[in-house]
Amino acid sequence: MINEGSSTARLSQGQSLKFKDLLAALLLPSGNDAAYTVAVNTARIASGNPNMSDEDAVKYFLVLMNSFAADIGATSSNFVNPDGWNDEGHLTTVRDLSLISAYALNDSIISQIVSKQKITVTFVSGGSRTWENTNYLLNPATPYYLPNAIGLKTGSTSTAGKCLASAVVVNGKTYIAIVMGCTTDTERYEATLELLKLLEGL
């Protein structure tokens, strides 16, 4: 169901993994295959219909997704797919991404995953895989590394550009920075660092 050119976690049919590990597949390598897998399985569980088709499950999930976003105050967003791919009517704002980011950081499982530079998981069905975080703020091998960074998520499309929702802890407080519309990876990290330099102690 993913679009050609999508980033993936290299998941294969028949693999079985814990939901926490599936979230790692979604959040670290930006696995669009994991996004659809999360969507379909969540919808089947939430609806009580384990036999729901993939297509119907994605539609059901999107209703849940938009309702949840609205509930936490992200009222200017509209999601029409689970992976953020360019699509008519699919949109969000800096304010809404800030709200979603803050909510995500309050979830102990999500916050733990997005703070890791890499994660190795063992599939229930056998085998293992290591996923690296696409967020250079967490990678000591890059010039953008920040020791006090705790996440959060990269995003890239041809219409939105290179985007980054980042989070750092300074003097015991957590700060979130949102950068959108950059033309290169370098630009999104440089813009993020410029924003974060406004914080004392960074």
GROMACS .gro file of C-alpha atoms in nm:
model
  202
    1MET     CA    1   0.000   0.000   0.000
    2ILE     CA    2   0.301   0.233   0.034
    3ASN     CA    3   0.404   0.466  -0.245
    4GLU     CA    4   0.706   0.407  -0.465
    5GLY     CA    5   1.008   0.582  -0.320
    6SER     CA    6   0.884   0.554   0.038
    7SER     CA    7   1.128   0.506   0.323
    8THR     CA    8   1.074   0.164   0.480
    9ALA     CA    9   1.177  -0.053   0.774
   10ARG     CA   10   1.214  -0.347   0.532
   11LEU     CA   11   0.929  -0.543   0.686
   12SER     CA   12   0.819  -0.861   0.508
   13GLN     CA   13   0.493  -1.053   0.494
   14GLY     CA   14   0.482  -1.325   0.758
   15GLN     CA   15   0.702  -1.146   1.009
   16SER     CA   16   0.559  -1.110   1.357
   17LEU     CA   17   0.681  -0.851   1.606
   18LYS     CA   18   0.569  -0.682   1.925
   19PHE     CA   19   0.379  -0.356   1.887
   20LYS     CA   20   0.654  -0.164   2.068
   21ASP     CA   21   0.905  -0.293   1.813
   22LEU     CA   22   0.669  -0.200   1.531
   23LEU     CA   23   0.665   0.156   1.665
   24ALA     CA   24   1.044   0.155   1.651
   25ALA     CA   25   1.019   0.048   1.286
   26LEU     CA   26   0.791   0.345   1.227
   27LEU     CA   27   0.975   0.611   1.426
   28LEU     CA   28   1.346   0.547   1.370
   29PRO     CA   29   1.387   0.469   0.998
   30SER     CA   30   1.057   0.641   0.908
   31GLY     CA   31   0.915   0.311   0.789
   32ASN     CA   32   0.604   0.377   0.582
   33ASP     CA   33   0.550   0.000   0.570
   34ALA     CA   34   0.535   0.010   0.950
   35ALA     CA   35   0.292   0.305   0.939
   36TYR     CA   36   0.041   0.104   0.735
   37THR     CA   37   0.093  -0.203   0.951
   38VAL     CA   38   0.023   0.002   1.264
   39ALA     CA   39  -0.284   0.155   1.100
   40VAL     CA   40  -0.437  -0.172   0.983
   41ASN     CA   41  -0.380  -0.362   1.306
   42THR     CA   42  -0.496  -0.073   1.525
   43ALA     CA   43  -0.817  -0.041   1.325
   44ARG     CA   44  -0.892  -0.413   1.343
   45ILE     CA   45  -0.844  -0.413   1.719
   46ALA     CA   46  -1.034  -0.089   1.780
   47SER     CA   47  -1.326  -0.193   1.558
   48GLY     CA   48  -1.345  -0.545   1.696
   49ASN     CA   49  -1.334  -0.677   1.340
   50PRO     CA   50  -1.016  -0.882   1.284
   51ASN     CA   51  -1.130  -0.963   0.929
   52MET     CA   52  -1.153  -0.601   0.812
   53SER     CA   53  -0.982  -0.554   0.476
   54ASP     CA   54  -0.658  -0.356   0.461
   55GLU     CA   55  -0.828  -0.073   0.270
   56ASP     CA   56  -1.122  -0.048   0.510
   57ALA     CA   57  -0.888  -0.069   0.809
   58VAL     CA   58  -0.681   0.226   0.684
   59LYS     CA   59  -0.999   0.432   0.637
   60TYR     CA   60  -1.115   0.340   0.987
   61PHE     CA   61  -0.776   0.429   1.133
   62LEU     CA   62  -0.781   0.771   0.966
   63VAL     CA   63  -1.111   0.851   1.136
   64LEU     CA   64  -0.953   0.758   1.469
   65MET     CA   65  -0.638   0.953   1.385
   66ASN     CA   66  -0.819   1.276   1.295
   67SER     CA   67  -1.053   1.247   1.593
   68PHE     CA   68  -0.760   1.197   1.830
   69ALA     CA   69  -0.568   1.490   1.681
   70ALA     CA   70  -0.870   1.714   1.731
   71ASP     CA   71  -0.913   1.591   2.089
   72ILE     CA   72  -0.561   1.708   2.183
   73GLY     CA   73  -0.614   2.045   2.014
   74ALA     CA   74  -0.456   1.982   1.672
   75THR     CA   75  -0.763   2.124   1.502
   76SER     CA   76  -0.592   2.266   1.192
   77SER     CA   77  -0.471   1.927   1.071
   78ASN     CA   78  -0.632   1.678   0.837
   79PHE     CA   79  -0.474   1.339   0.776
   80VAL     CA   80  -0.573   1.136   0.469
   81ASN     CA   81  -0.308   0.864   0.494
   82PRO     CA   82  -0.113   0.708   0.783
   83ASP     CA   83   0.239   0.780   0.655
   84GLY     CA   84   0.235   1.152   0.570
   85TRP     CA   85   0.275   1.105   0.195
   86ASN     CA   86   0.177   1.396  -0.031
   87ASP     CA   87  -0.196   1.381  -0.084
   88GLU     CA   88  -0.472   1.632  -0.156
   89GLY     CA   89  -0.624   1.749   0.169
   90HIS     CA   90  -0.341   1.608   0.383
   91LEU     CA   91  -0.210   1.894   0.596
   92THR     CA   92  -0.086   2.008   0.933
   93THR     CA   93   0.067   2.318   1.094
   94VAL     CA   94   0.365   2.405   1.313
   95ARG     CA   95   0.130   2.463   1.606
   96ASP     CA   96  -0.039   2.126   1.563
   97LEU     CA   97   0.292   1.944   1.527
   98SER     CA   98   0.403   2.107   1.851
   99LEU     CA   99   0.093   1.977   2.028
  100ILE     CA  100   0.132   1.629   1.882
  101SER     CA  101   0.501   1.625   1.970
  102ALA     CA  102   0.434   1.726   2.330
  103TYR     CA  103   0.169   1.457   2.363
  104ALA     CA  104   0.402   1.195   2.215
  105LEU     CA  105   0.682   1.285   2.456
  106ASN     CA  106   0.447   1.221   2.748
  107ASP     CA  107   0.404   0.862   2.632
  108SER     CA  108   0.676   0.655   2.801
  109ILE     CA  109   0.713   0.405   2.515
  110ILE     CA  110   0.727   0.663   2.236
  111SER     CA  111   0.963   0.894   2.426
  112GLN     CA  112   1.198   0.605   2.495
  113ILE     CA  113   1.204   0.498   2.129
  114VAL     CA  114   1.260   0.842   1.976
  115SER     CA  115   1.550   0.915   2.212
  116LYS     CA  116   1.756   0.623   2.076
  117GLN     CA  117   2.010   0.660   1.795
  118LYS     CA  118   1.956   0.294   1.702
  119ILE     CA  119   1.747   0.003   1.821
  120THR     CA  120   1.791  -0.369   1.759
  121VAL     CA  121   1.476  -0.581   1.784
  122THR     CA  122   1.417  -0.955   1.774
  123PHE     CA  123   1.108  -1.061   1.583
  124VAL     CA  124   0.861  -1.298   1.749
  125SER     CA  125   0.871  -1.496   1.424
  126GLY     CA  126   1.251  -1.518   1.439
  127GLY     CA  127   1.536  -1.303   1.316
  128SER     CA  128   1.637  -0.955   1.418
  129ARG     CA  129   1.688  -0.613   1.269
  130THR     CA  130   1.863  -0.290   1.365
  131TRP     CA  131   1.706   0.043   1.279
  132GLU     CA  132   1.895   0.372   1.295
  133ASN     CA  133   1.728   0.701   1.380
  134THR     CA  134   1.705   0.945   1.088
  135ASN     CA  135   1.738   1.233   1.339
  136TYR     CA  136   2.100   1.356   1.320
  137LEU     CA  137   2.064   1.542   1.652
  138LEU     CA  138   2.095   1.201   1.818
  139ASN     CA  139   2.391   1.078   1.613
  140PRO     CA  140   2.736   1.152   1.761
  141ALA     CA  141   2.891   1.090   1.419
  142THR     CA  142   2.722   1.399   1.269
  143PRO     CA  143   2.806   1.769   1.317
  144TYR     CA  144   2.449   1.826   1.438
  145TYR     CA  145   2.471   1.601   1.744
  146LEU     CA  146   2.324   1.746   2.064
  147PRO     CA  147   2.390   1.546   2.382
  148ASN     CA  148   2.073   1.680   2.545
  149ALA     CA  149   1.846   1.599   2.247
  150ILE     CA  150   1.572   1.346   2.326
  151GLY     CA  151   1.401   1.318   1.987
  152LEU     CA  152   1.183   1.353   1.801
  153LYS     CA  153   1.097   1.286   1.433
  154THR     CA  154   1.210   1.373   1.082
  155GLY     CA  155   0.975   1.407   0.786
  156SER     CA  156   1.027   1.472   0.417
  157THR     CA  157   0.797   1.514   0.119
  158SER     CA  158   0.827   1.703  -0.208
  159THR     CA  159   0.562   1.956  -0.100
  160ALA     CA  160   0.644   1.992   0.272
  161GLY     CA  161   1.020   1.987   0.219
  162LYS     CA  162   1.262   1.864   0.483
  163CYS     CA  163   1.098   1.889   0.826
  164LEU     CA  164   1.205   1.814   1.182
  165ALA     CA  165   1.026   1.801   1.513
  166SER     CA  166   1.298   1.804   1.778
  167ALA     CA  167   1.309   1.802   2.155
  168VAL     CA  168   1.588   1.891   2.397
  169VAL     CA  169   1.620   1.911   2.773
  170VAL     CA  170   1.782   2.229   2.910
  171ASN     CA  171   1.809   2.295   3.285
  172GLY     CA  172   1.551   2.028   3.356
  173LYS     CA  173   1.294   2.163   3.112
  174THR     CA  174   1.191   2.005   2.782
  175TYR     CA  175   1.172   2.228   2.475
  176ILE     CA  176   1.025   2.142   2.135
  177ALA     CA  177   1.133   2.299   1.806
  178ILE     CA  178   0.949   2.254   1.476
  179VAL     CA  179   1.115   2.328   1.141
  180MET     CA  180   0.928   2.285   0.812
  181GLY     CA  181   0.983   2.360   0.444
  182CYS     CA  182   1.361   2.327   0.431
  183THR     CA  183   1.524   2.231   0.101
  184THR     CA  184   1.801   2.006   0.236
  185ASP     CA  185   1.885   1.791   0.538
  186THR     CA  186   2.161   2.038   0.624
  187GLU     CA  187   1.918   2.330   0.624
  188ARG     CA  188   1.669   2.165   0.856
  189TYR     CA  189   1.935   2.088   1.115
  190GLU     CA  190   2.100   2.428   1.090
  191ALA     CA  191   1.761   2.599   1.127
  192THR     CA  192   1.680   2.380   1.428
  193LEU     CA  193   2.012   2.460   1.595
  194GLU     CA  194   1.953   2.832   1.537
  195LEU     CA  195   1.619   2.805   1.714
  196LEU     CA  196   1.761   2.603   2.000
  197LYS     CA  197   2.049   2.848   2.051
  198LEU     CA  198   1.789   3.087   2.188
  199LEU     CA  199   1.775   2.866   2.498
  200GLU     CA  200   2.013   2.945   2.781
  201GLY     CA  201   2.246   2.660   2.863
  202LEU     CA  202   2.233   2.487   2.524
   0.00000   0.00000   0.00000
